[in-house]
Coordinates of C-alpha atoms in Angstrom, one line a residue:
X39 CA 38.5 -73.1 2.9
X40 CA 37.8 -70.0 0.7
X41 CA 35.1 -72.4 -1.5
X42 CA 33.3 -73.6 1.6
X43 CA 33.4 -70.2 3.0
X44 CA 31.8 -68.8 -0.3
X45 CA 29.1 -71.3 -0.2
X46 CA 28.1 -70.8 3.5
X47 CA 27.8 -67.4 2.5
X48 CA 25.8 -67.9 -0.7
X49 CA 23.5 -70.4 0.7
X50 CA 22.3 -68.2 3.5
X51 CA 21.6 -65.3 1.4
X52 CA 19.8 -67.8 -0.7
X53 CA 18.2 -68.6 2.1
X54 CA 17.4 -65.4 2.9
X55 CA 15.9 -64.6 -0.3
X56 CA 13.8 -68.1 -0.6
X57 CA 12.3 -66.9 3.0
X58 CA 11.3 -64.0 1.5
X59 CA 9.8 -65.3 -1.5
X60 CA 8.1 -68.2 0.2
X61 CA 6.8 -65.6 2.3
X62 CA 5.0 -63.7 -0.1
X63 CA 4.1 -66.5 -2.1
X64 CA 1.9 -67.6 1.0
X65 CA 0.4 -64.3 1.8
X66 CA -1.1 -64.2 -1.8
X67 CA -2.2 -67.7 -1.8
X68 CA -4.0 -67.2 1.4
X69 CA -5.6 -63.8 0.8
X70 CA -6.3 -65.1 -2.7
X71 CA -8.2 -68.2 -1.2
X72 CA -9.4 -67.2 2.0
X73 CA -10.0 -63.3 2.1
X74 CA -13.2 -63.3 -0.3
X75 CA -15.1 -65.9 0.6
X76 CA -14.8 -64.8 4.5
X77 CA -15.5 -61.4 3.1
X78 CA -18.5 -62.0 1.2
X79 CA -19.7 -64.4 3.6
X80 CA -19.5 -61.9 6.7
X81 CA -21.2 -59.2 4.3
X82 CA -23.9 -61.6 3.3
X83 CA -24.7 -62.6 7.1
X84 CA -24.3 -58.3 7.8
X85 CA -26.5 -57.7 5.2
X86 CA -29.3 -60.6 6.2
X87 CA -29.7 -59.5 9.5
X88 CA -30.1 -56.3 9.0
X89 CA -32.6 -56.7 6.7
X90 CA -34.0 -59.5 8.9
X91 CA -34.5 -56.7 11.5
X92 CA -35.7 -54.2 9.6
X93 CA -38.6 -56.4 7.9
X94 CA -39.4 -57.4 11.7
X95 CA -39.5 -54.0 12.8
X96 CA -42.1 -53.1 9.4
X97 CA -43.9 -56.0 10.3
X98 CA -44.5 -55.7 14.4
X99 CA -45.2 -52.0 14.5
X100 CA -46.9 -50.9 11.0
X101 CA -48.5 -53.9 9.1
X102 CA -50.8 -55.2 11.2
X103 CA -52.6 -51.6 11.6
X104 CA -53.7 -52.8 7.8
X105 CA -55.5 -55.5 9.4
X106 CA -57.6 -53.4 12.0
X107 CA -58.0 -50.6 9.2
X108 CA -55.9 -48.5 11.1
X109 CA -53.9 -47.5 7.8
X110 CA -55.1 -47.1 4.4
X111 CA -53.4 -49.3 1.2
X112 CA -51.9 -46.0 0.4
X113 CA -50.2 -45.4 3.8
X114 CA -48.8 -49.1 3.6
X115 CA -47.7 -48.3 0.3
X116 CA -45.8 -45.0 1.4
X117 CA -44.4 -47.1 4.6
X118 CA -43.2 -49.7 1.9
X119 CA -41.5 -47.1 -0.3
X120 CA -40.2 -45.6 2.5
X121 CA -38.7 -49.1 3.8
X122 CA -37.4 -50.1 0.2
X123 CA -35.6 -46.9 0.2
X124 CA -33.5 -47.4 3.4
X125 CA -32.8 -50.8 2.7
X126 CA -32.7 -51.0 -1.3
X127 CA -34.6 -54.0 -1.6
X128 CA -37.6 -55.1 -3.0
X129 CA -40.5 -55.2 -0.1
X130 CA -43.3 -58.0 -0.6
X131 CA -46.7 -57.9 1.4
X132 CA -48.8 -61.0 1.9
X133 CA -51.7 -62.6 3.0
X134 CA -51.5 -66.5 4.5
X135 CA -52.2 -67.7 1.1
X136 CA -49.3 -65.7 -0.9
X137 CA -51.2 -63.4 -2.3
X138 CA -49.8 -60.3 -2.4
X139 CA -51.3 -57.1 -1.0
X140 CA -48.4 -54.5 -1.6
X141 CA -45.4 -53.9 -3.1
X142 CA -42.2 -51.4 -3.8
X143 CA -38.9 -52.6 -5.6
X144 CA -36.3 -50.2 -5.9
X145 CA -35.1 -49.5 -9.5
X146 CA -33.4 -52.3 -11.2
X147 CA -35.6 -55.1 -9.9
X148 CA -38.2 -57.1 -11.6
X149 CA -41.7 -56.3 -11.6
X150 CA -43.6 -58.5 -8.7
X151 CA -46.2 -60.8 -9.0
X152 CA -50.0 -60.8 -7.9
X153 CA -49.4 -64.5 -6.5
X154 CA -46.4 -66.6 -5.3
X155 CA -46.3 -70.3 -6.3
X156 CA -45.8 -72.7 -4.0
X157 CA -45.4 -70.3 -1.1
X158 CA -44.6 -71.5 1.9
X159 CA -43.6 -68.9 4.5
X160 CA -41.4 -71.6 6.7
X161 CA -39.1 -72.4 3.7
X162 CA -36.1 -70.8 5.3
X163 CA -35.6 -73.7 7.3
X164 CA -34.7 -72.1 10.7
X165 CA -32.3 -69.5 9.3
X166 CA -33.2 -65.6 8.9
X167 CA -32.8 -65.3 5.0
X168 CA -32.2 -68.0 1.7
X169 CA -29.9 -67.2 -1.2
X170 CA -31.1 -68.0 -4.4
X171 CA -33.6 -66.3 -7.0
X172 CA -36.6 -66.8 -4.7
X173 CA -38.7 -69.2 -7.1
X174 CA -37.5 -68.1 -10.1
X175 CA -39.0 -64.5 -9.2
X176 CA -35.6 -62.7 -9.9
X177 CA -33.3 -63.0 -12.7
X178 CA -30.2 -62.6 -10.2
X179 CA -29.7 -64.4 -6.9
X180 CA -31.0 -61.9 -4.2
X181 CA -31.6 -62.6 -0.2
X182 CA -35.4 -63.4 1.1
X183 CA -36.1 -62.9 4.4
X184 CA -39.3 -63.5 5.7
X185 CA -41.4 -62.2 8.8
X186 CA -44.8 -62.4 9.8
X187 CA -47.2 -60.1 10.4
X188 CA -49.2 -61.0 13.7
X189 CA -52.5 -59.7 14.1
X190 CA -54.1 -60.0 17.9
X191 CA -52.9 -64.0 18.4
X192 CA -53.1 -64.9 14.7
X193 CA -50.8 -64.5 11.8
X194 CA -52.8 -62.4 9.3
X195 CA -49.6 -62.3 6.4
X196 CA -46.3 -62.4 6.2
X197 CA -43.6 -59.5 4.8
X198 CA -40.7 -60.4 2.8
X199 CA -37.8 -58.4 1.9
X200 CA -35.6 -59.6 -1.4
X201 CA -31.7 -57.2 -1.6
X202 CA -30.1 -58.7 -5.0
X203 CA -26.5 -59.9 -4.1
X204 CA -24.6 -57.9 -6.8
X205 CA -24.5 -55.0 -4.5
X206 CA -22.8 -57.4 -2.0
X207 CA -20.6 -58.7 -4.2
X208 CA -19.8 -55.1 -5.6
X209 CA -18.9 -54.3 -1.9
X210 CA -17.1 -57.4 -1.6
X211 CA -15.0 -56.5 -4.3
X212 CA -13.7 -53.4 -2.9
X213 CA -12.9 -54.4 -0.1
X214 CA -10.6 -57.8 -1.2
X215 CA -9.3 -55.0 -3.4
X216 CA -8.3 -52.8 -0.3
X217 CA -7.1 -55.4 1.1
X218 CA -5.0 -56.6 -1.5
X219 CA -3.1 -53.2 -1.5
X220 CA -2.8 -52.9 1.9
X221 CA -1.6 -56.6 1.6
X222 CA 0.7 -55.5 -1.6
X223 CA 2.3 -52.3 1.1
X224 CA 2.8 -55.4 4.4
X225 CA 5.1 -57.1 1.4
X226 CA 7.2 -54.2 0.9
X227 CA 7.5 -53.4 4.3
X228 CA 8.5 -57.0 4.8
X229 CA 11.2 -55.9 2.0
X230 CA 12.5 -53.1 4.1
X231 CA 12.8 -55.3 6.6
X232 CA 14.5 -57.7 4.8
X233 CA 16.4 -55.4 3.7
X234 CA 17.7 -53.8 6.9
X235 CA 18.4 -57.5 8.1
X236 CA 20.4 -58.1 5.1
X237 CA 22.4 -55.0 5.7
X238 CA 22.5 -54.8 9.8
X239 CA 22.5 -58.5 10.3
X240 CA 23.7 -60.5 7.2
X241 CA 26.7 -58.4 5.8
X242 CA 28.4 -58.1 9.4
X243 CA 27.8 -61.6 9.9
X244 CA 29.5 -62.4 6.8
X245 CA 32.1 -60.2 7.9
X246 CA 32.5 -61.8 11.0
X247 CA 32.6 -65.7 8.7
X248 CA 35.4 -64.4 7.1
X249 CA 37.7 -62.9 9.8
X250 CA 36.6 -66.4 11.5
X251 CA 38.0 -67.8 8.4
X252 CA 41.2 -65.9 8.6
X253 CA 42.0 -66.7 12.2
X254 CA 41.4 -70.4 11.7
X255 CA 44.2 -69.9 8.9
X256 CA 46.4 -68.4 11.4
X257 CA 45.9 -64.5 10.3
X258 CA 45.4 -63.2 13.2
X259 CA 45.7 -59.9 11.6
X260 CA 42.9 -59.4 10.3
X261 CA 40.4 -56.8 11.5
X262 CA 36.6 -56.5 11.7
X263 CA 35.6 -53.0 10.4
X264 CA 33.4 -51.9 13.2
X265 CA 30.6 -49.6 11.9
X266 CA 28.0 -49.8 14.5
X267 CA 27.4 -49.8 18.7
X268 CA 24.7 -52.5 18.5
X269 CA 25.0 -56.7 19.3
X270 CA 26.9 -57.5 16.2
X271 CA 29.5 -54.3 16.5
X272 CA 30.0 -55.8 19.7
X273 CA 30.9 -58.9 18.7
X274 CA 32.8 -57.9 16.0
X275 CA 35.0 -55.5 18.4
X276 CA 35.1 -58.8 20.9
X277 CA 36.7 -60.9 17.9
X278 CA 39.1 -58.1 17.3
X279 CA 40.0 -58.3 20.9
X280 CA 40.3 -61.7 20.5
X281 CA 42.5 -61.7 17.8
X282 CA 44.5 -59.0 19.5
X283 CA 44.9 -61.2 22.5
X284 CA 45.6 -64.6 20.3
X285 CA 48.2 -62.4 18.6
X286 CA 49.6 -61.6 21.8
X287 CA 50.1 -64.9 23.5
X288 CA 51.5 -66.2 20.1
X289 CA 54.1 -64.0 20.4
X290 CA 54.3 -65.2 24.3
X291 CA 54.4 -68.1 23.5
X292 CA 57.5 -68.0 21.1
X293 CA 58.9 -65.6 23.5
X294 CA 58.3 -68.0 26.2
X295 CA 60.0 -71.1 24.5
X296 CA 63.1 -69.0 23.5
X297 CA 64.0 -68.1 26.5
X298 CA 63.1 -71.7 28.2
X299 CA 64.9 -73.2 25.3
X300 CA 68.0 -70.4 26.0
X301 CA 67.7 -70.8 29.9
X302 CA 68.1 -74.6 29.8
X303 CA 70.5 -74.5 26.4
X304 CA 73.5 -72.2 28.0
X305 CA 73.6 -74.5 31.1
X306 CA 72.9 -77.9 29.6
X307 CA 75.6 -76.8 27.8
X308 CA 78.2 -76.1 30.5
X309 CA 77.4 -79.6 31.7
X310 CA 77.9 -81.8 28.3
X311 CA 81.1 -79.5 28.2
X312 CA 83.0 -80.3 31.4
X313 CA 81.5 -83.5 31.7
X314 CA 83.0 -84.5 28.5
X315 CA 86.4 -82.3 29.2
X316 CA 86.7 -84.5 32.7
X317 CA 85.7 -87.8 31.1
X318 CA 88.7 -87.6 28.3
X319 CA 91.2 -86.5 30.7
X320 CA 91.3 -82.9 29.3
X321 CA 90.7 -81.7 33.2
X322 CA 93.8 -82.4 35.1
X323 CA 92.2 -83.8 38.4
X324 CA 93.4 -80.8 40.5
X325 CA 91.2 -78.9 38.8
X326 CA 88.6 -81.6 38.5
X327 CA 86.4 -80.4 41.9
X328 CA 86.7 -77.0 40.8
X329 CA 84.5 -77.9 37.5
X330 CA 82.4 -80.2 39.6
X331 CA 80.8 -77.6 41.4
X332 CA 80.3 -75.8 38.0
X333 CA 78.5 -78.7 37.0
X334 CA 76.3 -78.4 40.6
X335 CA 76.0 -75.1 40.2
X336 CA 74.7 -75.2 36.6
X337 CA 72.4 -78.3 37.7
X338 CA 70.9 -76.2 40.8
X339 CA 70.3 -73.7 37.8
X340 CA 68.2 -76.5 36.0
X341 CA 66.4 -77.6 39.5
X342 CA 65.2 -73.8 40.4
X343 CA 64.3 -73.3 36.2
X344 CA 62.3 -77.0 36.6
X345 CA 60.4 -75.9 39.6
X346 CA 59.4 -72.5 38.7
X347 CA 58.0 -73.8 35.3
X348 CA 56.2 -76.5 37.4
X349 CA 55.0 -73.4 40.0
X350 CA 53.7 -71.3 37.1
X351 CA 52.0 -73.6 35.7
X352 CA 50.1 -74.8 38.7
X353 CA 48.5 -70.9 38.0
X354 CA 48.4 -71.6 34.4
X355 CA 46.4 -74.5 34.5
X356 CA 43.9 -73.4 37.4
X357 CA 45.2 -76.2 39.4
X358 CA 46.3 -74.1 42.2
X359 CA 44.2 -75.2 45.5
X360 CA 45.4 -72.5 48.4
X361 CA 45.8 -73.8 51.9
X362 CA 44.4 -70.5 53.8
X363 CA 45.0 -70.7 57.1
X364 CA 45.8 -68.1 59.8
X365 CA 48.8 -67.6 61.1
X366 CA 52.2 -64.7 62.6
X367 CA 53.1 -63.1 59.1
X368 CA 56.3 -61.0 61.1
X369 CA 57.1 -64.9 62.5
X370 CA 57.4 -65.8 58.7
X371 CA 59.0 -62.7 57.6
X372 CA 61.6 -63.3 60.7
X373 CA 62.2 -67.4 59.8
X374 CA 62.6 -65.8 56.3
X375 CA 64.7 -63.2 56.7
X376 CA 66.9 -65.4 58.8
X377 CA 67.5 -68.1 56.1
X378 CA 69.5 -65.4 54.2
X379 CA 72.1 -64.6 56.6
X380 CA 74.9 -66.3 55.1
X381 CA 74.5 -64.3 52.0
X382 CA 73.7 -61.3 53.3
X383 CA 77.5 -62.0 55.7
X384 CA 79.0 -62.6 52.4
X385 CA 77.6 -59.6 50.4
X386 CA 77.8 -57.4 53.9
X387 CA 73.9 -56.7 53.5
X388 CA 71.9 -55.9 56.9
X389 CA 68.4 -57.0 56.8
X390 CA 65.9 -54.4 58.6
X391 CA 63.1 -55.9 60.4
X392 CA 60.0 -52.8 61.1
X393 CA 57.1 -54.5 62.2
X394 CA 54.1 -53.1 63.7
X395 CA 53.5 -55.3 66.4
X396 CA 55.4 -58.3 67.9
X397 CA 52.6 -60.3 66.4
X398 CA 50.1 -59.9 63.8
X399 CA 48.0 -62.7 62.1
X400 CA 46.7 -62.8 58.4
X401 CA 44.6 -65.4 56.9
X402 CA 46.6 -67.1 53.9
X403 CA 48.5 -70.1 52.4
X404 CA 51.8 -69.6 54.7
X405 CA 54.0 -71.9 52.2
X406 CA 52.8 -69.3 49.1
X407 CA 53.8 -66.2 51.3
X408 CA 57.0 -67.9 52.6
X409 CA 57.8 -68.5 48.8
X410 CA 56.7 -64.4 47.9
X411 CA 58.8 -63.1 51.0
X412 CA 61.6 -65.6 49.9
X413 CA 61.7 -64.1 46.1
X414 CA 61.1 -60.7 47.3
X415 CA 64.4 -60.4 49.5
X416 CA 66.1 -62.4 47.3
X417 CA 65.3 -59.8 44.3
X418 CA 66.3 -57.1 47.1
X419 CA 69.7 -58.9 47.8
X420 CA 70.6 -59.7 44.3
X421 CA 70.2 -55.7 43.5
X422 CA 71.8 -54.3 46.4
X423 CA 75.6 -53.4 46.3
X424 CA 77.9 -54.3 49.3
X425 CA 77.3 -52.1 52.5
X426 CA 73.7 -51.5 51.8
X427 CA 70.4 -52.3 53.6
X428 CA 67.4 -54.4 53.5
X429 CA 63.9 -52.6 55.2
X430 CA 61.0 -55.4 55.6
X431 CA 57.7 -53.7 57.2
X432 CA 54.5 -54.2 57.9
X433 CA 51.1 -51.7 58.8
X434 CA 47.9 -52.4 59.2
X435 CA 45.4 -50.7 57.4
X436 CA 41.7 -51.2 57.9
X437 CA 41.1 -55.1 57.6
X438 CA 44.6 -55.5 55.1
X439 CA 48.4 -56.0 56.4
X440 CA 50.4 -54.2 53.8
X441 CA 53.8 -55.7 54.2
X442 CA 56.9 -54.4 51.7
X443 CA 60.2 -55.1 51.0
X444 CA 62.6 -52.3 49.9
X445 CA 66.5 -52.1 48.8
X446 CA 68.5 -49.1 48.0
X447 CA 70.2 -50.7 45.1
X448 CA 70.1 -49.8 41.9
X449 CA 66.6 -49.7 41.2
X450 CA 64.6 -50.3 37.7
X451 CA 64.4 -48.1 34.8
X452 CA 61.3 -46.7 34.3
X453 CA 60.6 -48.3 30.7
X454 CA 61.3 -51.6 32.1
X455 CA 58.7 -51.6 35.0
X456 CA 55.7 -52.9 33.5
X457 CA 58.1 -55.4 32.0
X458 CA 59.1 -56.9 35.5
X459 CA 56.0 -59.0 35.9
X460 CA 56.6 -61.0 32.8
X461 CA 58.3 -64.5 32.7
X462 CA 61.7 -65.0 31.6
X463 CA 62.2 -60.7 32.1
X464 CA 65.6 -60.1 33.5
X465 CA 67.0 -56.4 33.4
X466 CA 70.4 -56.1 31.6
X467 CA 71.6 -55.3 35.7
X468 CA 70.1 -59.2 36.2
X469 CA 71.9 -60.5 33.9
X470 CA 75.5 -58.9 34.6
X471 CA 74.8 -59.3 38.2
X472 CA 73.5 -63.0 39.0
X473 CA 73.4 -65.2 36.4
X474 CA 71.7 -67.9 38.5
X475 CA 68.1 -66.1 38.0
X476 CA 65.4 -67.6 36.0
X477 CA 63.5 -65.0 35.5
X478 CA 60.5 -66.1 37.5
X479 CA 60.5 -65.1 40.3
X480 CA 58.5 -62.0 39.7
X481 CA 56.1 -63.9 38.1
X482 CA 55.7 -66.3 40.8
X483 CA 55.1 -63.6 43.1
X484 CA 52.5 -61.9 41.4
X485 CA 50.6 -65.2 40.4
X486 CA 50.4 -65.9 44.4
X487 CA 49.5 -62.6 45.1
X488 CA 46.6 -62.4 42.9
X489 CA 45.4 -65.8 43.6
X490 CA 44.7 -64.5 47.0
X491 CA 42.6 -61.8 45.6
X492 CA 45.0 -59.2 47.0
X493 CA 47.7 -56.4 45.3
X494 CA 51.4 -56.5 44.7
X495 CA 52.3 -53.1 43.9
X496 CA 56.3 -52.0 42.8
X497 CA 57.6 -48.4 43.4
X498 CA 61.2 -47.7 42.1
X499 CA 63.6 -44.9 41.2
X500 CA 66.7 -45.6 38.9
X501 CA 70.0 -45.1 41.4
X502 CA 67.9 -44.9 44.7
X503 CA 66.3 -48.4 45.5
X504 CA 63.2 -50.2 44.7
X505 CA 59.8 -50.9 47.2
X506 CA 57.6 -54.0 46.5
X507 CA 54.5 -53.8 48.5
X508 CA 51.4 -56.7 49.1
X509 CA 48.1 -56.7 51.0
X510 CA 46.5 -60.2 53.0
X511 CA 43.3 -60.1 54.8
X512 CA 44.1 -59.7 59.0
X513 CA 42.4 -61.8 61.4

């Protein structure tokens, strides 16, 4: 278990890490392949058309006054220089034929020619500007664009503008360049990131595989440190809850099976025992029914442990289906009441009835709340001396019956009454006093209760009595 735990961890921080590097690995390869050429390509196109639009302007508003005399060849040549200068290019001007009538190149580029070979003014094929070294002209690739000059209806020359690409290509290194740092700071800041998911995300889920790991071993010991308020301290507080609880209802569990174990041992016992002593003939048979009704009693013992277990485990097991209907709670608290009159005769125990009305109807499974009522005065009787009372009421309250049953017996330590709701509890008073109780009882009664969605509540005083109150819904 530790080995496979080691390498689920180790292969997810290696996964981690591969993500990481994969990641990075691919933002290079991409900006390496894709960034420049889309970057020179957009600056080339940026470039082009800008000069495209200034060599249309030159040639719409100023060349064809050369034409119609307007300007002198020493104008056009300050209109030229002035034109190179802005866009630092080479400016060509034209006739029909090639031939050309002005120039002015910015430093750096090759002197022009009196006549261009093989000109043809419509080589650019449809586009605004052609790449290349413009027929051999320039000793570096540069960009032509082309516009004619249009005088009256008739195209009189054409003007050409040549930029050399290095200056692109200068540009376009600075900015890959940029982009590569800015690039080079997105990675590190993916590192941070990675890093704060390796410490918020990773280590406390690693944390949480190994406590995972030690309750599956059965430490249910172990504790998650908590260190944060966020998802994952959450759900590391929840597993220590979890365990917490697990730990609880192990203990429960064994608590639960000791005392079942005890509970059907001692009397199982008795049985075997005077069964065994009648069968050999070590029971003279005067004595013979006198053991009997040991032997019933202990089996009645059995029958009420076999049917509580079965009761409580209808809540356990969610199997409980409540028949709610509506009927006279103070007709079932009489009915009850009544069925204990032989033991109250023989324990001299008066039963007070206080009712509110002479009829009052509640909305609930009548067999469950006969069975609460039962346990209730029952628990009443059992810790009530001889020559004592028994006060059953009822008041309404809104749209809730609160009905409670008190005794003035001896009541219930105050350490011991959180204790009372749990199964197989039975006060050292229980014990000495009624050895017939299974410890249930309570249980039962609370597991109705609260299956109704109402409250049992328990108010007692050691020496003075004990008050159990519950709510139903009235009608």
């Amino acid at each position: 278990m530790d080995k496979r735990k080691l390498h689920f961890s180790s292969t997810l921080h290696l996964k981690f890490i591969l993500i990481y590097v994969i990641f990075g690995f691919m933002a290079s390869f991409i900006t390496a392949m894709m960034v420049p050429g889309y970057i020179y390509d957009h600056l080339t196109d940026s470039a082009a058309n800008d000069l495209y639009k200034s060599a249309n302007i030159i040639a719409t508003r100023y060349l064809p006054g050369y034409f119609t005399e307007d300007i002198s060849l020493s104008d056009l040549r300050i209109q030229l220089k002035g034109i190179e200068a802005y866009t630092e290019a080479a400016a060509w001007f034209t006739d029909t034929e090639g031939n050309l009538l002005c120039t002015s190149h910015a430093e750096g580029y090759p002197v022009s020619p009196a006549f261009i070979k093989d000109f043809n003014p419509a080589e650019n094929a449809g586009r605004t500007y052609q790449k290349g070294t413009y027929h051999n002209y320039f000793e570096e690739d540069v960009i032509t664009v082309i516009a004619p000059v249009v005088d009256g209806f008739n195209t009189s020359g054409y003007f050409l503008l040549h930029k050399e690409l290095q200056d692109i290509e200068h540009l376009q290194g600075q900015l890959v360049q940029r982009f590569y740092y800015a690039a080079a700071i997105i990675y590190l800041f993916s590192f941070i990131v990675f890093l704060a998911f390796e410490l918020m995300v990773y280590r406390p889920l690693r944390r949480i595989t190994d406590a995972a790991t030690q309750y599956a071993l059965g430490n249910l010991d172990y504790e998650i440190p908590v260190n944060a308020e966020d998802e994952m301290g959450y759900l590391s507080a929840s597993l220590n809850y979890m365990s917490a609880q697990l730990r609880d209802m192990e203990k429960s569990q064994k608590t639960f099976v000791a005392n079942v174990s005890h509970d059907f041992r001692s009397p199982l016992t008795s049985i075997k025992g005077y069964v065994e002593a009648i069968a050999d003939g070590t029971v003279p048979p005067e004595l013979q029914e006198k053991y009997l009704n040991i032997i019933l009693f202990e089996t009645e013992r059995l029958t009420d442990l076999t049917r509580d277990l079965l009761e409580l485990n209808e809540f356990d097991t969610k199997n409980l289906l409540l028949d709610k209907t509506s009927f006279d709670i103070h007709e079932v608290i009489r009915n009850t009441a009544a069925s204990f009159e032989g033991t109250c005769t023989k324990k001299r125990i008066s039963i007070e009835l206080v009712l509110a009305t002479r009829h009052l109807t509640v909305f609930a499974d009548k067999g469950k709340i006969q069975q609460v009522l039962y346990n209730l005065i029952d628990n009443a009787i059992k810790f009530s001396g001889p020559d004592s009372s028994i006060t059953v009421e009822t008041t309404e309250r809104g749209d809730k019956v609160f009905t409670s049953v008190k005794d003035y017996g001896a009541g219930i330590p105050r350490d011991a009454l959180n204790k009372i709701w749990e199964r197989f509890y039975k006060t050292d008073a229980s014990r000495g006093r009624d050895k017939k109780g299974t410890g249930l009882g309570l249980s039962i009664v609370k597991e109705s209760i609260q299956a109704h969605g109402e409250h049992i509540n328990v108010i007692s005083t050691e020496g003075v009595g004990t008050e159990f109150t519950f709510t139903l819904p009235k009608i």
